[in-house]
Coordinates of C-alpha atoms in Angstrom, one line a residue:
Chain A
M1459 CA 99.1 100.2 84.8
H1460 CA 95.2 100.9 84.8
I1461 CA 94.4 102.1 88.0
K1462 CA 90.7 102.1 89.3
K1463 CA 89.2 104.4 91.5
E1464 CA 88.1 101.4 93.9
I1465 CA 91.2 99.2 92.8
R1466 CA 91.4 96.2 95.3
I1467 CA 94.0 96.4 97.9
L1468 CA 95.8 94.5 100.9
G1469 CA 97.1 96.7 103.7
I1470 CA 98.9 94.9 106.1
D1471 CA 100.3 95.8 110.0
D1472 CA 101.4 94.4 113.1
S1473 CA 100.1 94.7 116.3
A1474 CA 101.7 96.4 119.9
H1475 CA 104.5 93.4 120.5
I1476 CA 103.0 92.2 123.8
N1477 CA 104.0 88.7 123.0
D1478 CA 106.5 86.6 121.5
K1479 CA 103.6 86.1 118.8
V1480 CA 102.7 89.1 117.0
I1481 CA 99.2 89.4 115.2
I1482 CA 99.3 90.7 111.9
I1483 CA 96.3 92.1 110.7
G1484 CA 95.4 92.4 106.3
A1485 CA 92.7 95.1 105.7
F1486 CA 91.5 94.1 102.4
F1487 CA 90.1 97.3 101.0
R1488 CA 88.2 99.1 97.9
G1489 CA 90.6 101.8 97.1
G1490 CA 90.7 104.6 99.8
E1491 CA 87.2 104.1 101.0
Q1492 CA 85.5 101.0 102.1
L1493 CA 86.8 97.5 103.4
D1494 CA 85.8 94.3 102.5
G1495 CA 88.2 92.2 104.5
V1496 CA 90.4 91.3 107.3
L1497 CA 93.0 89.0 107.7
R1498 CA 94.6 87.5 110.3
S1499 CA 98.1 85.9 111.2
E1500 CA 101.0 85.4 113.5
I1501 CA 104.5 86.7 113.0
T1502 CA 107.2 85.9 116.2
K1503 CA 108.9 89.2 117.8
D1504 CA 112.5 89.7 116.1
G1505 CA 111.7 86.3 114.3
M1506 CA 112.9 85.7 109.9
D1507 CA 108.8 84.3 109.5
A1508 CA 107.2 87.2 108.2
T1509 CA 107.4 86.6 104.9
D1510 CA 106.5 83.5 104.7
I1511 CA 103.4 84.1 106.6
I1512 CA 102.4 86.9 104.5
I1513 CA 102.7 84.9 101.1
R1514 CA 100.8 82.3 102.7
M1515 CA 98.3 84.7 104.4
V1516 CA 97.7 86.1 100.7
R1517 CA 97.9 83.4 98.7
N1518 CA 95.1 81.2 101.0
S1519 CA 93.0 84.6 101.1
K1520 CA 89.6 83.7 99.2
Y1521 CA 90.5 87.3 98.2
F1522 CA 93.5 86.5 96.7
T1523 CA 92.2 86.8 93.2
Q1524 CA 90.9 90.3 93.7
I1525 CA 93.7 92.1 95.5
R1526 CA 96.0 94.5 93.1
V1527 CA 98.4 95.4 95.3
I1528 CA 99.8 94.8 98.5
M1529 CA 100.7 97.6 100.5
L1530 CA 103.2 97.4 104.0
D1531 CA 104.3 100.1 106.6
G1532 CA 108.1 99.7 106.3
V1533 CA 109.6 96.6 105.7
T1534 CA 110.6 95.1 109.4
Y1535 CA 107.7 94.3 111.3
A1536 CA 107.3 92.6 114.6
G1537 CA 110.0 94.4 116.1
F1538 CA 112.6 93.5 113.2
N1539 CA 111.7 90.7 111.7
P1540 CA 112.3 91.4 107.8
I1541 CA 110.2 91.3 104.9
D1542 CA 111.2 90.5 101.5
I1543 CA 109.2 92.2 98.9
Q1544 CA 110.7 91.0 96.0
L1545 CA 109.7 87.1 97.4
I1546 CA 106.5 88.3 98.1
F1547 CA 106.7 89.6 94.3
D1548 CA 107.7 86.6 93.0
E1549 CA 105.5 84.4 94.5
T1550 CA 102.1 86.0 94.9
A1551 CA 102.7 88.1 91.6
L1552 CA 101.0 91.0 93.4
P1553 CA 103.2 94.5 93.7
V1554 CA 104.2 95.5 96.5
I1555 CA 104.0 99.2 98.0
V1556 CA 106.1 100.3 101.1
F1557 CA 104.7 103.1 102.9
M1558 CA 106.7 105.0 105.7
R1559 CA 105.3 108.8 107.0
T1560 CA 109.2 109.4 107.4
R1561 CA 112.8 108.4 105.5
P1562 CA 113.8 105.0 107.5
D1563 CA 117.1 105.7 110.0
F1564 CA 119.3 103.1 108.6
E1565 CA 122.0 103.6 111.3
K1566 CA 119.8 103.0 113.7
I1567 CA 118.6 100.0 112.0
E1568 CA 122.1 98.5 111.6
L1569 CA 122.9 99.1 115.0
A1570 CA 119.7 97.5 116.5
L1571 CA 120.3 94.5 114.0
L1572 CA 123.8 93.7 115.9
H1573 CA 121.8 92.2 118.7
L1574 CA 119.6 89.6 116.9
P1575 CA 120.6 86.7 115.1
E1576 CA 121.4 86.6 111.2
K1577 CA 122.3 90.3 110.8
E1578 CA 123.4 90.2 107.3
K1579 CA 120.3 88.3 106.2
R1580 CA 118.4 90.7 107.7
W1581 CA 120.2 93.6 106.7
E1582 CA 120.2 92.3 103.0
I1583 CA 116.7 91.6 103.1
I1584 CA 115.8 94.9 104.5
Q1585 CA 118.3 96.7 101.7
R1586 CA 116.6 94.1 98.9
A1587 CA 113.2 96.6 99.2
G1588 CA 115.9 99.5 97.1
T1589 CA 115.4 102.8 95.9
I1590 CA 113.4 105.2 98.8
Y1591 CA 111.2 107.8 96.8
E1592 CA 109.7 111.1 98.4
G1593 CA 106.5 111.6 97.8
E1594 CA 106.2 115.8 98.1
G1595 CA 103.4 118.7 98.9
D1596 CA 101.8 118.9 102.5
N1597 CA 101.5 115.6 103.1
P1598 CA 105.1 114.2 102.8
F1599 CA 105.9 110.5 102.6
C1600 CA 108.4 107.7 101.1
I1601 CA 108.0 104.8 99.6
Q1602 CA 109.7 101.8 98.1
F1603 CA 108.0 99.2 95.6
C1604 CA 108.4 96.1 94.0
G1605 CA 106.6 94.9 90.4
I1606 CA 105.1 98.1 90.0
D1607 CA 106.3 101.5 88.4
K1608 CA 106.9 104.3 90.7
D1609 CA 104.2 106.5 88.9
S1610 CA 101.7 103.9 89.5
A1611 CA 103.0 103.8 93.3
F1612 CA 102.7 107.1 94.0
K1613 CA 99.5 107.7 92.7
I1614 CA 98.0 104.3 94.1
V1615 CA 99.6 106.0 98.1
R1616 CA 97.9 109.5 96.8
L1617 CA 94.3 107.7 95.8
T1618 CA 94.0 105.8 99.4
T1619 CA 95.4 108.5 101.7
T1620 CA 91.4 109.5 101.9
H1621 CA 90.8 110.2 105.7
S1622 CA 94.0 110.9 107.3
N1623 CA 98.2 111.3 106.5
I1624 CA 98.5 107.7 106.1
P1625 CA 96.7 105.5 103.0
E1626 CA 93.4 103.9 104.1
P1627 CA 93.6 100.2 104.1
L1628 CA 97.4 100.8 106.2
R1629 CA 95.1 103.5 108.9
V1630 CA 92.7 100.9 109.1
A1631 CA 94.7 97.8 109.4
H1632 CA 96.8 99.6 112.1
L1633 CA 93.6 100.6 114.2
I1634 CA 92.1 96.6 114.0
A1635 CA 95.8 95.5 115.1
T1636 CA 96.0 97.1 118.2
G1637 CA 92.2 97.5 118.8
V1638 CA 92.0 93.7 118.6
V1639 CA 95.6 93.3 121.1
L1640 CA 95.3 95.7 123.4
G1641 CA 91.6 96.0 123.7
E1642 CA 91.5 99.5 122.1
S1643 CA 92.8 101.0 119.4
K1644 CA 95.9 103.5 119.3
G1645 CA 98.2 106.1 118.3
K1646 CA 98.9 106.2 114.2
A1647 CA 100.2 103.4 111.7
Chain B
M473 CA 67.5 115.0 117.9
H474 CA 69.9 116.2 115.5
I475 CA 71.6 113.9 113.1
K476 CA 74.8 114.8 111.2
K477 CA 76.3 113.6 108.7
E478 CA 79.5 112.4 110.6
I479 CA 77.0 111.5 114.1
R480 CA 79.7 108.8 115.5
I481 CA 78.7 105.6 116.5
L482 CA 80.3 102.1 117.8
G483 CA 78.4 99.0 116.3
I484 CA 78.9 96.1 118.8
D485 CA 79.5 92.6 116.5
D486 CA 80.3 89.3 117.9
S487 CA 82.4 86.5 116.5
A488 CA 82.5 83.1 115.6
H489 CA 81.8 81.1 118.7
I490 CA 84.6 79.1 119.1
N491 CA 85.4 79.1 122.3
D492 CA 83.5 79.5 125.7
K493 CA 84.8 82.8 125.5
V494 CA 83.5 85.1 122.6
I495 CA 85.2 88.1 121.2
I496 CA 83.2 91.4 120.6
I497 CA 84.0 93.9 118.5
G498 CA 83.5 97.5 118.9
A499 CA 83.8 99.9 115.4
F500 CA 83.7 103.2 116.0
F501 CA 82.4 105.1 113.3
R502 CA 82.2 108.2 111.7
G503 CA 78.6 108.2 110.0
G504 CA 78.6 106.0 107.7
E505 CA 82.1 106.6 106.2
Q506 CA 85.4 106.1 108.7
L507 CA 86.3 103.7 111.2
D508 CA 87.7 105.8 113.7
G509 CA 88.4 103.4 116.2
V510 CA 88.2 99.3 117.7
L511 CA 87.3 97.9 121.1
R512 CA 87.9 94.0 121.8
S513 CA 86.1 92.4 125.2
E514 CA 85.0 88.9 125.6
I515 CA 81.9 87.5 126.8
T516 CA 80.8 84.3 127.9
K517 CA 78.4 81.6 125.3
D518 CA 75.4 81.3 126.4
G519 CA 76.4 83.6 129.7
M520 CA 74.8 86.4 131.4
D521 CA 77.7 88.8 131.1
A522 CA 76.6 90.9 127.2
T523 CA 74.9 93.8 128.9
D524 CA 77.9 94.3 131.5
I525 CA 80.7 94.3 129.8
I526 CA 79.2 95.9 127.0
I527 CA 78.5 98.8 129.6
R528 CA 82.1 98.8 130.8
M529 CA 83.4 98.6 127.0
V530 CA 81.9 101.7 126.3
R531 CA 82.0 104.1 129.3
N532 CA 86.1 103.0 129.5
S533 CA 86.6 104.0 125.8
K534 CA 88.6 107.4 125.3
Y535 CA 85.5 107.6 122.4
F536 CA 82.9 107.1 125.2
T537 CA 82.4 110.9 125.5
Q538 CA 82.8 111.1 121.4
I539 CA 79.9 108.5 120.5
R540 CA 76.3 109.5 120.6
V541 CA 74.5 106.2 119.5
I542 CA 75.4 102.4 119.7
M543 CA 74.2 100.1 117.8
L544 CA 73.4 96.4 118.4
D545 CA 73.3 93.4 115.7
G546 CA 70.0 91.6 117.8
V547 CA 69.9 91.2 121.3
T548 CA 71.4 88.1 121.5
Y549 CA 75.3 87.8 121.2
A550 CA 77.2 85.0 121.9
G551 CA 74.4 82.3 121.9
F552 CA 71.9 83.6 124.2
N553 CA 73.8 85.7 126.0
P554 CA 71.0 88.6 126.3
I555 CA 71.4 92.6 126.3
D556 CA 69.9 94.6 128.4
I557 CA 69.4 97.4 126.0
Q558 CA 67.4 99.9 128.8
L559 CA 69.8 99.0 131.1
I560 CA 72.7 100.0 128.5
F561 CA 71.0 103.3 127.9
D562 CA 70.4 103.8 132.0
E563 CA 74.6 103.2 132.3
T564 CA 75.7 104.9 129.5
A565 CA 73.0 107.5 128.1
L566 CA 73.6 106.5 125.2
P567 CA 70.4 105.5 122.9
V568 CA 70.9 102.3 121.3
I569 CA 69.7 101.0 117.6
V570 CA 69.1 97.2 117.6
F571 CA 69.4 96.6 114.1
M572 CA 67.8 93.0 112.8
R573 CA 67.9 92.1 109.1
T574 CA 64.5 90.1 109.3
R575 CA 62.3 89.7 112.3
P576 CA 63.0 87.4 115.0
D577 CA 61.7 84.0 115.8
F578 CA 60.7 84.2 119.1
E579 CA 59.1 81.0 119.2
K580 CA 62.3 79.7 118.3
I581 CA 64.4 81.7 120.9
E582 CA 62.0 81.2 123.9
L583 CA 62.7 77.4 122.9
A584 CA 66.8 77.6 122.6
L585 CA 66.3 79.1 125.8
L586 CA 64.3 76.0 127.4
H587 CA 68.3 74.5 127.7
L588 CA 69.5 77.4 129.8
P589 CA 69.8 78.5 133.2
E590 CA 68.1 81.4 134.3
K591 CA 65.4 81.2 131.1
E592 CA 63.3 83.5 132.5
K593 CA 65.9 86.1 132.8
R594 CA 67.4 85.8 129.2
W595 CA 63.6 86.2 128.1
E596 CA 62.3 88.8 130.1
I597 CA 65.8 91.3 129.1
I598 CA 65.0 90.4 125.8
Q599 CA 61.6 91.0 125.8
R600 CA 62.9 94.2 127.4
A601 CA 64.0 96.1 124.2
G602 CA 60.5 96.4 123.5
T603 CA 59.0 96.6 119.9
I604 CA 60.2 95.9 116.4
Y605 CA 59.4 98.5 114.1
E606 CA 59.8 97.7 110.4
G607 CA 61.8 99.4 107.7
E608 CA 60.3 99.2 104.7
G609 CA 62.0 99.5 101.0
D610 CA 64.2 97.9 98.8
N611 CA 66.5 97.0 101.7
P612 CA 64.3 95.9 104.5
F613 CA 65.2 95.2 108.4
C614 CA 63.8 95.6 111.8
I615 CA 65.0 97.6 114.6
Q616 CA 64.3 98.4 118.4
F617 CA 65.8 101.0 120.2
C618 CA 66.1 103.0 124.2
G619 CA 66.6 106.5 124.4
I620 CA 65.6 108.0 121.3
D621 CA 62.4 108.8 118.8
K622 CA 62.0 106.4 116.4
D623 CA 62.3 109.1 113.5
S624 CA 65.9 109.4 114.4
A625 CA 66.9 105.8 114.8
F626 CA 65.5 105.3 111.4
K627 CA 67.4 107.9 109.8
I628 CA 70.2 106.8 111.9
V629 CA 70.0 103.2 110.0
R630 CA 69.4 104.4 106.7
L631 CA 72.2 107.2 107.1
T632 CA 75.3 104.5 107.7
T633 CA 73.6 101.9 105.5
T634 CA 76.3 103.3 102.9
H635 CA 77.9 100.2 101.4
S636 CA 75.5 97.3 101.4
N637 CA 72.0 96.2 103.5
I638 CA 73.9 96.8 106.7
P639 CA 74.7 99.8 108.8
E640 CA 78.4 100.1 107.8
P641 CA 79.0 100.1 111.9
L642 CA 78.1 96.9 112.1
R643 CA 79.1 95.5 108.9
V644 CA 82.3 96.6 109.7
A645 CA 82.2 95.1 113.2
H646 CA 81.3 92.0 111.8
L647 CA 84.3 91.6 109.4
I648 CA 86.4 92.6 111.7
A649 CA 85.4 90.1 114.2
T650 CA 85.4 87.0 112.4
G651 CA 89.0 88.0 110.7
V652 CA 90.9 88.2 113.6
V653 CA 89.2 85.0 115.2
L654 CA 89.2 82.9 112.3
G655 CA 92.0 84.3 110.0
E656 CA 89.4 85.6 107.8
S657 CA 86.4 87.1 107.5
K658 CA 82.8 85.8 106.6
G659 CA 79.2 86.1 105.9
K660 CA 77.7 89.4 107.0
A661 CA 76.4 90.7 110.1

């Protein structure tokens, strides 16, 4: 994949779970530097609607034709609302990169799912994100991906990690999501 | 005033007026490049509470001690809710720069105020923003200011106008405010 420095990326993060409906924010970024647009939708806390709502948010956006990659912060949003990255790729034709600062604790996730309806389906969707690859260096991280080759996925993460240890589209989506819901942004994506 | 390239600025913009309560967003910026925080408050459409709410939002923020300048997009928010920049300076000890892409049409403003309560008080607050100075060049603009000298105010506007014809803290505050309220950002600050 040819990766321009100014590749357009949509980073999506969720906000604090203070209600049953949880705001998600899409930060439409130009490479690792410039915010060019903001999207907002709502998903259900511990629900099963995150994948469909993200697909709809992306496809209905005026930025849709410009976006080259979708970047996610893990594959469960708003608690354990699972995101099917293969379905997102199928329905949008856009590659998806899942960024995680640490390797997910699958034992803990499986235990948490016991308390939720449709636990097998949730578990299956989480597994569908595929192999976890580790990025080494001063700033270790993990990624999963779909619709893109491994080298390109790593390259995009490194290209956009300009101001912290998190890719800018996710860092900024997080600041917006927490700031808007709590009145002031906090923490890290 | 000594102006570092990474001077911390809070740019404030309002969102679309779809309800009686209008969201305002503060984008806490590092110079003209990096968003470091997001604040959110609500003011009343055509109300008289914008000044007090901005003062409270700034003073209660964890970023308060870092902010060096407040940047506003005009002196009426959420319709004709007037902002008293001298009072903001008195109450926060922070300089205020008002950025406008064009000279405000005072005749039109006076006419609009006729339909609102406390029109003299609104007019007086609007006038209190003082002399309007024009910035020349390829990208003309106007500013008013308080608590800062003219040269420094112009310098900060030019330093932070990095990606468009609007200072980044205001461009990004606008994207967030419209995106969050409408579901997708639109237009310019």
